[in-house]
Amino acid sequence: MTDDYSRESYEKYFQDSPIEELIEPSSSSVSGNSIQPDGGASSYQLRASSGTPTSFVSTRHHDAYQSNFGSDFLENGSLDSLDNDGLMKLKLQALERALLDDSDPEEEEEEEDMFGTSQSMEIDPNIAEWADPIQSMQLHDSPKESSSSVSNLSSISSTKEISQISQTPKQLLYECAIALSEGNEEETSSRINGLRQMVSIQGEPSQRIAAYMVEGLAARLAESGKGLYKALKCKEPPSSDRLAAMQILFEVCPCFKFGFIAANNAIIEAIKDEKNVHIIDFEINQGSQYINLIQQLASRSGKRPRVRLTGVDDPESVQRSVGGLKIIGQRLEKLAEALGLPFEFRAVASRTSLVTPSMLNCHPGEALVVNFAFQLHHMPDESVSTVNERDQLLRLVKSLNPKLVTIVEQDVNTNTTPFLPRFAEAYNYYSAVFESLDITLPRESQDRMNVERQCLARDIVNVVACEGEDRIERYEVAGKWRARMTMAGFTSSPMSTNVTDEIRKLIKMYCDRFKIKEEMGALHFGWEDKNLIVASAWK
């Protein structure tokens, strides 16, 4: 680790800092490390595993970017002893040559090296858009900058940073990721510090996603991603007066909700003639999906089926006690009782990889349905271990001979993709999610901040910062799930037109930028041209 960015400083940034308010500094002289809380601002608390409150602190920094036009001029670390007129003349000559393009090739090559604008690096075609080089410098002619140009020269320190004036946070993030992938810790640390001063978790979607992506890079640099992932909890039982962040996410991000609706409708169609139904859910979360399912089953004409719901959950991985899962079951039972639906909930507190058929308590004569909602991607596959728990779980379910299996997953590849393309993939995916949240929740919404910080930031940190067994959020695209299900012995059960039509009507209630499309029997839900969620059913 470098002296200016160590594990100790990073862990303190997240785990030892007090709850700080989010402010927009009015003075350009305020630094990111000297911010004082403003009583009028708002904050949201993160709970670390130690119980110590933690906080993302992000501010915009309006200081002029510092630059360095050559180490020959800066051996003493200051320009005070230089002749300002002579230095300015040299700068103007260099700028004039660049603008008029009258220098010879050798001079151009030397200047490119000096300004850091020429790099020889192969860029993956999938992420080439991230690597647009900055070929020119923008000149600013405001009175403020003109009057202070001489004084600003005394603080010049890095050539690369002057080009950042015209770069977006997205471009700067990718350059930071490149530096990190090349093992350049000093440059990575410097870029992280600069990015932190440009982003805001209360700003535009591009600023918010950048705020969390840069913390993922910081966690990767400090090798603290595993601890931070555990500290960012989003699956605690909801309190009596507040929904849990994960439940809010499922409710306010329509694509997640559409995935649940699609799975529920597939289940209802499969069991329409059954008297006894047993549903096994391997990641029940807050039970949001089953509120809608219970309501739909209770509204059916004729005799209602008797429903048993078995919720399998690992209390250690979601950091909640067994009692939390039971509370969720009790709430679902009360809802079913109020609606007159025979319903029973049973909690199985166990790691999914340790579940056996006997633990699931299946009864003869019951129509068995297995639901995987945002669960399978948590299971390590052949890229992590020879045990391949992901396919092992699918074979276990196949042995139970279910009438239907439903899968709802994020439609993005963060499983086997190497770091750099995975970073770009994660940015593009979560950018779409953040933009969609702006449609459903106000910018100042505390719920929006809670969802983004506790749920989305948690996943981002894990995808960006962790590798091997520590990387839990291993999403796969629809085609890969189709291949896995086929190999496990399942066949596709396409969603009916009734399901598609119902969701299309719901989309109109939100925004026409939400999209739905059917592909090889699966339903894809997205924001504009970016697929976010895919739902499928299997027999």
XYZ file of C-alpha atoms in Angstrom:
539
model
C 0.000 0.000 0.000
C 1.078 3.580 -0.577
C 1.666 6.020 2.247
C -1.198 8.296 1.240
C -3.796 5.569 0.872
C -3.661 2.676 3.269
C -6.012 0.020 4.535
C -6.167 1.884 7.827
C -7.330 5.116 6.254
C -9.915 3.358 4.105
C -11.402 1.362 6.963
C -11.565 4.511 9.043
C -13.384 6.255 6.191
C -16.151 3.690 6.337
C -16.207 2.222 9.817
C -14.869 4.744 12.299
C -16.316 7.996 11.037
C -19.292 9.537 12.813
C -22.564 10.090 11.040
C -21.898 13.102 8.837
C -24.447 15.181 7.009
C -24.324 15.545 3.259
C -23.592 19.097 2.261
C -22.777 21.105 -0.813
C -19.826 23.346 0.088
C -20.330 26.941 -0.964
C -16.642 27.759 -0.889
C -14.115 26.268 -3.281
C -11.579 26.138 -0.497
C -13.405 23.378 1.397
C -11.665 20.020 1.151
C -13.232 16.589 1.363
C -11.529 15.911 4.685
C -12.572 19.117 6.431
C -16.320 19.046 5.928
C -18.473 20.009 8.872
C -22.102 18.887 9.104
C -24.818 21.306 8.128
C -27.833 21.009 10.318
C -30.194 21.431 7.389
C -28.885 18.456 5.403
C -29.816 14.825 5.694
C -27.839 11.634 6.271
C -28.434 7.931 6.193
C -26.721 5.528 8.520
C -24.881 2.380 7.539
C -24.574 -0.293 10.162
C -21.270 -2.085 10.278
C -20.927 -5.589 11.647
C -19.276 -4.150 14.743
C -22.300 -2.005 15.425
C -20.390 1.193 14.712
C -22.337 3.602 12.493
C -20.665 4.219 9.165
C -21.356 6.697 6.459
C -20.618 7.388 2.838
C -19.454 10.994 2.721
C -19.292 12.564 -0.681
C -19.002 16.196 -1.668
C -18.411 18.191 -4.804
C -15.098 19.947 -4.945
C -14.755 23.089 -7.001
C -11.032 23.700 -6.632
C -9.175 24.227 -9.885
C -7.527 21.047 -11.113
C -3.809 21.103 -10.619
C -1.450 20.416 -13.492
C 2.206 19.827 -14.221
C 3.823 20.785 -17.516
C 7.124 18.991 -16.914
C 9.237 17.854 -14.005
C 12.088 20.103 -15.152
C 10.114 23.120 -13.992
C 9.069 21.650 -10.654
C 12.137 20.141 -9.024
C 11.648 22.370 -6.004
C 7.909 21.629 -5.797
C 7.030 25.302 -6.389
C 6.981 27.881 -9.141
C 7.679 30.796 -6.834
C 11.370 30.927 -7.756
C 10.726 30.835 -11.525
C 10.310 33.733 -13.880
C 6.562 33.816 -14.468
C 6.894 35.659 -17.779
C 9.369 33.097 -19.089
C 7.238 30.183 -17.957
C 4.107 31.640 -19.472
C 5.951 32.227 -22.738
C 7.003 28.568 -22.881
C 3.439 27.459 -22.161
C 1.977 29.730 -24.807
C 4.470 28.501 -27.367
C 3.577 24.873 -26.610
C -0.120 25.658 -26.787
C 0.322 27.608 -30.045
C 2.130 24.660 -31.656
C -0.644 22.300 -30.536
C -3.391 24.547 -31.889
C -1.684 25.350 -35.211
C -0.315 21.808 -35.647
C 2.981 23.212 -36.953
C 5.355 21.003 -34.974
C 7.262 18.142 -36.471
C 6.365 14.488 -35.662
C 9.184 14.099 -33.130
C 8.055 17.176 -31.221
C 4.463 15.950 -31.327
C 5.503 12.579 -29.907
C 7.442 14.260 -27.089
C 4.515 16.519 -26.247
C 2.089 13.591 -26.237
C 4.305 11.777 -23.763
C 4.599 14.910 -21.623
C 0.853 15.515 -21.545
C 0.020 11.850 -21.018
C -2.438 11.767 -23.919
C -0.886 8.902 -25.845
C -1.306 5.358 -24.544
C -0.660 2.036 -26.208
C -3.259 -0.279 -24.734
C -5.596 -2.850 -26.211
C -9.170 -2.136 -25.188
C -11.858 -4.781 -25.133
C -14.442 -3.868 -27.828
C -17.197 -4.245 -25.233
C -15.713 -1.486 -23.138
C -14.112 0.681 -25.800
C -16.615 3.461 -25.145
C -15.038 3.936 -21.736
C -11.597 4.635 -23.095
C -12.126 7.684 -25.298
C -8.844 9.609 -24.971
C -8.921 13.310 -24.303
C -7.216 14.819 -27.353
C -7.674 18.487 -26.562
C -7.832 20.873 -23.622
C -10.722 23.236 -23.063
C -9.856 26.839 -22.422
C -11.885 28.783 -19.891
C -12.162 32.552 -20.154
C -14.185 33.511 -17.118
C -13.143 36.683 -15.247
C -12.537 34.671 -12.109
C -10.131 32.279 -13.795
C -8.374 35.053 -15.746
C -7.687 37.097 -12.634
C -6.385 34.130 -10.678
C -4.447 32.336 -13.412
C -1.039 33.368 -12.087
C -1.821 32.322 -8.528
C -3.260 29.027 -9.704
C 0.036 28.167 -11.396
C 1.713 27.903 -8.013
C -0.460 24.918 -7.119
C 0.110 22.950 -10.328
C 1.084 19.337 -9.583
C -0.075 16.872 -12.240
C -0.428 17.052 -16.022
C -3.029 14.316 -16.170
C -5.402 16.092 -13.845
C -5.801 19.175 -16.041
C -7.397 16.990 -18.700
C -9.917 15.773 -16.136
C -11.695 19.137 -16.355
C -13.329 17.997 -19.595
C -13.813 14.350 -18.598
C -16.956 12.818 -17.174
C -16.976 10.789 -13.940
C -17.582 7.723 -16.122
C -14.344 8.259 -18.054
C -12.407 9.023 -14.884
C -13.776 5.899 -13.220
C -12.607 3.739 -16.077
C -9.146 5.306 -16.079
C -8.999 4.615 -12.352
C -10.026 0.995 -12.963
C -7.273 0.653 -15.601
C -4.672 1.986 -13.177
C -5.894 -0.431 -10.517
C -5.824 -3.395 -12.906
C -2.229 -2.517 -13.818
C -1.207 -2.479 -10.158
C -0.477 1.257 -10.105
C -1.581 1.880 -6.525
C -0.295 5.440 -6.277
C -2.176 6.615 -9.371
C -5.276 4.682 -8.332
C -5.258 6.304 -4.902
C -4.843 9.753 -6.408
C -7.713 9.221 -8.840
C -9.961 7.856 -6.100
C -9.350 10.940 -3.981
C -10.134 13.179 -6.941
C -13.294 11.290 -7.871
C -14.620 11.424 -4.337
C -14.633 15.188 -4.586
C -16.617 15.185 -7.837
C -19.483 12.855 -6.961
C -22.522 13.022 -4.715
C -24.988 10.430 -3.431
C -27.671 13.120 -3.633
C -26.900 14.308 -7.152
C -27.827 13.206 -10.652
C -27.912 9.453 -11.357
C -24.465 9.683 -12.995
C -23.035 11.263 -9.848
C -24.689 8.742 -7.552
C -23.545 5.672 -9.463
C -20.030 7.146 -9.644
C -20.060 7.724 -5.870
C -20.619 4.038 -5.203
C -18.438 2.729 -8.028
C -15.463 4.714 -6.731
C -15.976 3.208 -3.277
C -15.917 -0.212 -4.907
C -12.553 0.661 -6.453
C -11.345 1.990 -3.093
C -12.394 -1.234 -1.397
C -10.579 -3.275 -4.042
C -7.426 -1.209 -3.547
C -7.625 -1.599 0.234
C -8.646 -5.277 -0.026
C -11.546 -4.551 2.302
C -14.440 -5.422 -0.003
C -15.464 -8.520 1.942
C -15.855 -6.648 5.216
C -17.667 -3.735 3.625
C -20.066 -6.076 1.821
C -21.020 -7.638 5.140
C -21.370 -4.241 6.794
C -23.821 -2.946 4.190
C -26.969 -4.731 5.314
C -30.144 -4.603 3.269
C -32.123 -7.647 4.400
C -32.934 -6.912 8.009
C -36.500 -7.588 9.146
C -38.652 -4.492 8.579
C -39.528 -2.550 11.674
C -43.137 -1.849 12.615
C -43.014 1.607 11.060
C -40.568 1.170 8.199
C -40.142 -1.242 5.340
C -36.728 -2.825 4.873
C -34.557 -1.332 2.132
C -34.724 -4.494 0.022
C -38.506 -4.507 0.146
C -38.575 -0.848 -0.878
C -36.299 -1.678 -3.813
C -38.636 -4.427 -4.988
C -41.588 -2.073 -4.686
C -40.200 1.081 -6.274
C -38.003 -0.336 -9.037
C -40.671 -1.622 -11.449
C -38.374 -4.088 -13.216
C -37.892 -6.027 -9.966
C -41.618 -5.906 -9.320
C -42.418 -7.044 -12.873
C -40.171 -10.058 -12.346
C -42.166 -11.077 -9.277
C -45.467 -10.563 -11.106
C -44.332 -12.727 -14.013
C -43.244 -15.545 -11.689
C -46.474 -15.330 -9.669
C -48.661 -15.511 -12.768
C -46.729 -18.523 -14.046
C -47.263 -20.223 -10.653
C -51.002 -19.419 -10.602
C -51.499 -20.876 -14.079
C -49.585 -24.041 -13.174
C -51.642 -24.736 -10.007
C -55.080 -23.565 -11.188
C -56.566 -27.069 -10.800
C -54.655 -28.113 -7.666
C -56.147 -28.483 -4.186
C -52.880 -28.683 -2.249
C -49.874 -26.607 -3.202
C -46.393 -26.548 -1.684
C -44.106 -23.652 -2.677
C -40.420 -23.759 -1.766
C -38.555 -20.458 -1.907
C -34.770 -20.432 -1.532
C -34.449 -16.661 -0.965
C -37.660 -15.293 0.449
C -36.180 -11.913 1.446
C -39.027 -9.859 2.970
C -41.792 -11.985 1.466
C -42.823 -9.183 -0.902
C -43.521 -11.571 -3.758
C -46.021 -13.590 -1.718
C -48.153 -10.657 -0.632
C -49.287 -10.359 -4.245
C -49.521 -14.127 -4.733
C -51.719 -14.618 -1.649
C -54.000 -11.809 -2.796
C -54.357 -13.327 -6.270
C -55.046 -16.844 -4.990
C -57.591 -15.531 -2.490
C -59.456 -13.677 -5.234
C -59.954 -16.797 -7.349
C -63.496 -18.014 -7.855
C -64.404 -21.450 -6.586
C -62.588 -23.419 -3.922
C -59.270 -21.956 -2.920
C -56.214 -24.203 -2.701
C -54.437 -24.971 0.537
C -50.978 -23.416 0.307
C -47.826 -24.309 2.218
C -44.845 -22.008 1.825
C -41.382 -23.153 2.891
C -38.863 -20.342 3.143
C -35.211 -21.351 3.065
C -32.804 -18.661 4.167
C -29.276 -18.442 5.510
C -29.493 -16.202 8.590
C -25.729 -15.700 8.635
C -25.406 -14.450 5.071
C -28.249 -11.958 5.382
C -27.238 -10.984 8.919
C -30.512 -11.498 10.617
C -31.667 -13.881 13.286
C -33.918 -16.857 12.666
C -36.649 -14.871 14.364
C -36.612 -12.384 11.503
C -37.660 -15.073 9.028
C -40.413 -16.245 11.366
C -41.758 -12.702 11.673
C -42.054 -12.516 7.892
C -43.945 -15.826 7.915
C -46.328 -14.617 10.608
C -47.193 -11.529 8.599
C -47.954 -13.605 5.519
C -50.120 -15.956 7.605
C -52.113 -13.008 9.004
C -52.670 -11.665 5.505
C -53.862 -15.048 4.236
C -56.159 -15.457 7.234
C -57.728 -12.053 6.641
C -58.374 -13.000 3.004
C -59.686 -16.474 3.822
C -56.889 -18.437 2.137
C -55.709 -21.644 3.864
C -52.025 -20.902 4.330
C -49.083 -22.212 6.346
C -45.543 -20.893 6.527
C -42.514 -22.924 7.548
C -39.023 -21.492 8.009
C -35.904 -23.498 7.215
C -32.885 -21.637 8.543
C -29.981 -23.199 6.695
C -27.325 -22.507 4.144
C -28.788 -23.398 0.773
C -25.864 -25.673 -0.041
C -26.649 -27.772 3.066
C -30.363 -28.268 2.356
C -31.491 -31.877 1.906
C -34.847 -33.166 0.558
C -35.886 -34.314 4.031
C -35.508 -30.752 5.389
C -38.068 -29.492 2.876
C -40.853 -31.738 4.213
C -42.562 -32.464 0.886
C -45.850 -34.362 1.099
C -47.371 -36.796 -1.420
C -50.324 -35.394 -3.313
C -49.097 -31.803 -3.223
C -48.300 -29.839 -6.364
C -44.729 -28.726 -5.783
C -43.471 -25.351 -7.037
C -39.906 -24.087 -6.513
C -39.205 -20.375 -6.759
C -35.732 -18.884 -7.226
C -36.033 -15.109 -6.904
C -32.635 -13.394 -6.973
C -31.040 -16.401 -5.294
C -29.213 -18.599 -7.787
C -26.562 -15.981 -8.535
C -25.441 -16.225 -4.906
C -24.472 -19.865 -5.371
C -20.823 -20.396 -6.415
C -20.438 -22.297 -9.673
C -17.697 -24.156 -11.526
C -15.635 -20.975 -11.876
C -15.272 -20.779 -8.089
C -15.203 -24.371 -6.875
C -15.192 -27.895 -8.237
C -18.218 -28.555 -6.030
C -20.326 -26.230 -8.247
C -23.096 -25.506 -5.737
C -25.166 -23.713 -8.386
C -25.734 -26.746 -10.585
C -25.850 -29.001 -7.521
C -28.875 -27.058 -6.219
C -30.647 -27.350 -9.575
C -30.112 -31.131 -9.573
C -31.508 -31.303 -6.023
C -34.650 -29.466 -7.154
C -34.971 -31.753 -10.179
C -34.936 -34.776 -7.856
C -38.016 -33.363 -6.066
C -39.996 -33.608 -9.341
C -41.608 -30.142 -9.112
C -44.524 -29.179 -11.293
C -42.912 -25.804 -11.996
C -39.690 -23.913 -11.290
C -39.584 -20.135 -11.622
C -36.426 -18.044 -11.887
C -36.105 -14.268 -11.534
C -32.606 -12.845 -11.944
C -30.661 -9.744 -12.889
C -29.833 -9.953 -16.592
C -26.135 -9.073 -16.539
C -22.857 -10.989 -16.528
C -20.703 -10.404 -13.451
C -19.832 -14.043 -12.854
C -16.858 -15.099 -14.982
C -16.083 -11.743 -16.629
C -12.576 -10.373 -15.868
C -12.266 -7.257 -13.744
C -12.182 -4.476 -16.357
C -15.100 -5.613 -18.551
C -16.985 -6.578 -15.384
C -16.479 -3.057 -14.042
C -17.863 -1.576 -17.266
C -20.763 -4.035 -17.301
C -21.648 -3.205 -13.699
C -21.505 0.526 -14.385
C -23.845 0.300 -17.373
C -26.264 -1.954 -15.512
C -26.501 0.021 -12.287
C -26.608 3.328 -14.148
C -29.883 2.176 -15.709
C -31.191 1.118 -12.284
C -30.284 4.498 -10.747
C -31.938 6.359 -13.611
C -35.126 4.323 -13.225
C -35.245 5.095 -9.503
C -35.326 8.799 -10.339
C -38.671 8.212 -12.042
C -40.273 6.440 -9.097
C -38.763 8.277 -6.097
C -38.044 12.001 -5.611
C -34.405 13.105 -5.608
C -34.628 14.087 -1.928
C -36.321 10.828 -0.904
C -34.804 9.169 2.135
C -36.132 5.828 0.898
C -34.272 6.249 -2.378
C -31.030 6.989 -0.554
C -31.593 4.034 1.763
C -32.194 1.663 -1.150
C -29.181 2.857 -3.118
C -26.825 2.840 -0.175
C -27.847 -0.322 1.617
C -28.796 -2.539 -1.333
C -27.303 -1.329 -4.588
C -24.036 -0.042 -3.089
C -23.648 -3.372 -1.328
C -23.857 -5.296 -4.599
C -21.620 -2.816 -6.430
C -18.879 -3.095 -3.813
C -18.959 -6.882 -4.011
C -18.926 -7.009 -7.831
C -16.084 -4.490 -8.136
C -13.944 -5.163 -5.071
C -14.081 -8.907 -4.520
C -12.771 -12.005 -6.246
C -12.956 -15.763 -5.736
C -15.142 -17.017 -2.924
C -15.550 -13.479 -1.566
C -17.462 -12.415 -4.685
C -21.049 -13.404 -3.910
C -22.994 -11.328 -6.455
C -22.315 -13.497 -9.525
C -25.055 -12.633 -12.014
C -25.479 -14.407 -15.328
C -27.354 -13.549 -18.507
C -30.545 -15.320 -19.586
C -28.765 -17.595 -22.059
C -26.531 -19.023 -19.354
C -29.481 -19.776 -17.073
C -31.206 -21.461 -20.002
C -28.168 -23.677 -20.547
C -27.948 -24.586 -16.854
C -31.644 -25.451 -16.586
C -31.493 -27.583 -19.723
C -28.461 -29.488 -18.453
C -30.268 -30.091 -15.157
C -33.136 -31.741 -17.048
C -35.731 -28.951 -17.257
C -37.639 -27.695 -20.288
C -38.847 -24.142 -20.837
C -42.451 -23.244 -19.975
C -43.049 -19.971 -21.868
C -45.000 -17.203 -20.164
C -48.576 -16.862 -21.430
C -49.825 -13.834 -23.301
C -52.029 -13.036 -20.282
C -48.910 -12.456 -18.191
C -47.306 -10.256 -20.831
C -50.462 -8.223 -21.413
C -50.965 -7.576 -17.695
C -47.432 -6.304 -17.258
C -47.664 -4.106 -20.348
C -50.657 -2.380 -18.746
C -48.681 -1.816 -15.558
C -45.751 -0.350 -17.476
C -48.009 2.384 -18.832
C -48.699 3.447 -15.250
C -44.999 4.114 -14.687
C -43.074 5.400 -17.692
C -42.727 4.435 -21.335
C -38.966 4.188 -20.835
C -39.535 0.854 -19.072
C -39.506 -1.942 -21.626
C -40.658 -5.545 -21.849
C -39.764 -8.124 -24.456
C -40.131 -11.882 -24.832
C -37.172 -13.940 -25.896
C -37.056 -17.749 -26.079
C -39.867 -18.115 -23.555
C -38.426 -15.685 -21.005
C -39.601 -12.162 -20.223
C -36.980 -9.415 -20.131
C -37.695 -6.182 -18.279
C -35.487 -3.183 -18.839
C -34.917 0.532 -18.794
C -34.782 1.927 -22.324
C -32.407 -0.375 -24.241
C -30.799 -1.985 -21.161
C -32.161 -5.329 -19.917
C -32.302 -5.396 -16.110
C -34.400 -8.379 -15.013
C -35.307 -11.674 -16.683
C -38.093 -14.010 -15.517
C -38.556 -17.557 -16.779
C -40.511 -20.719 -15.912
C -39.446 -24.351 -16.260
C -41.008 -27.823 -16.105
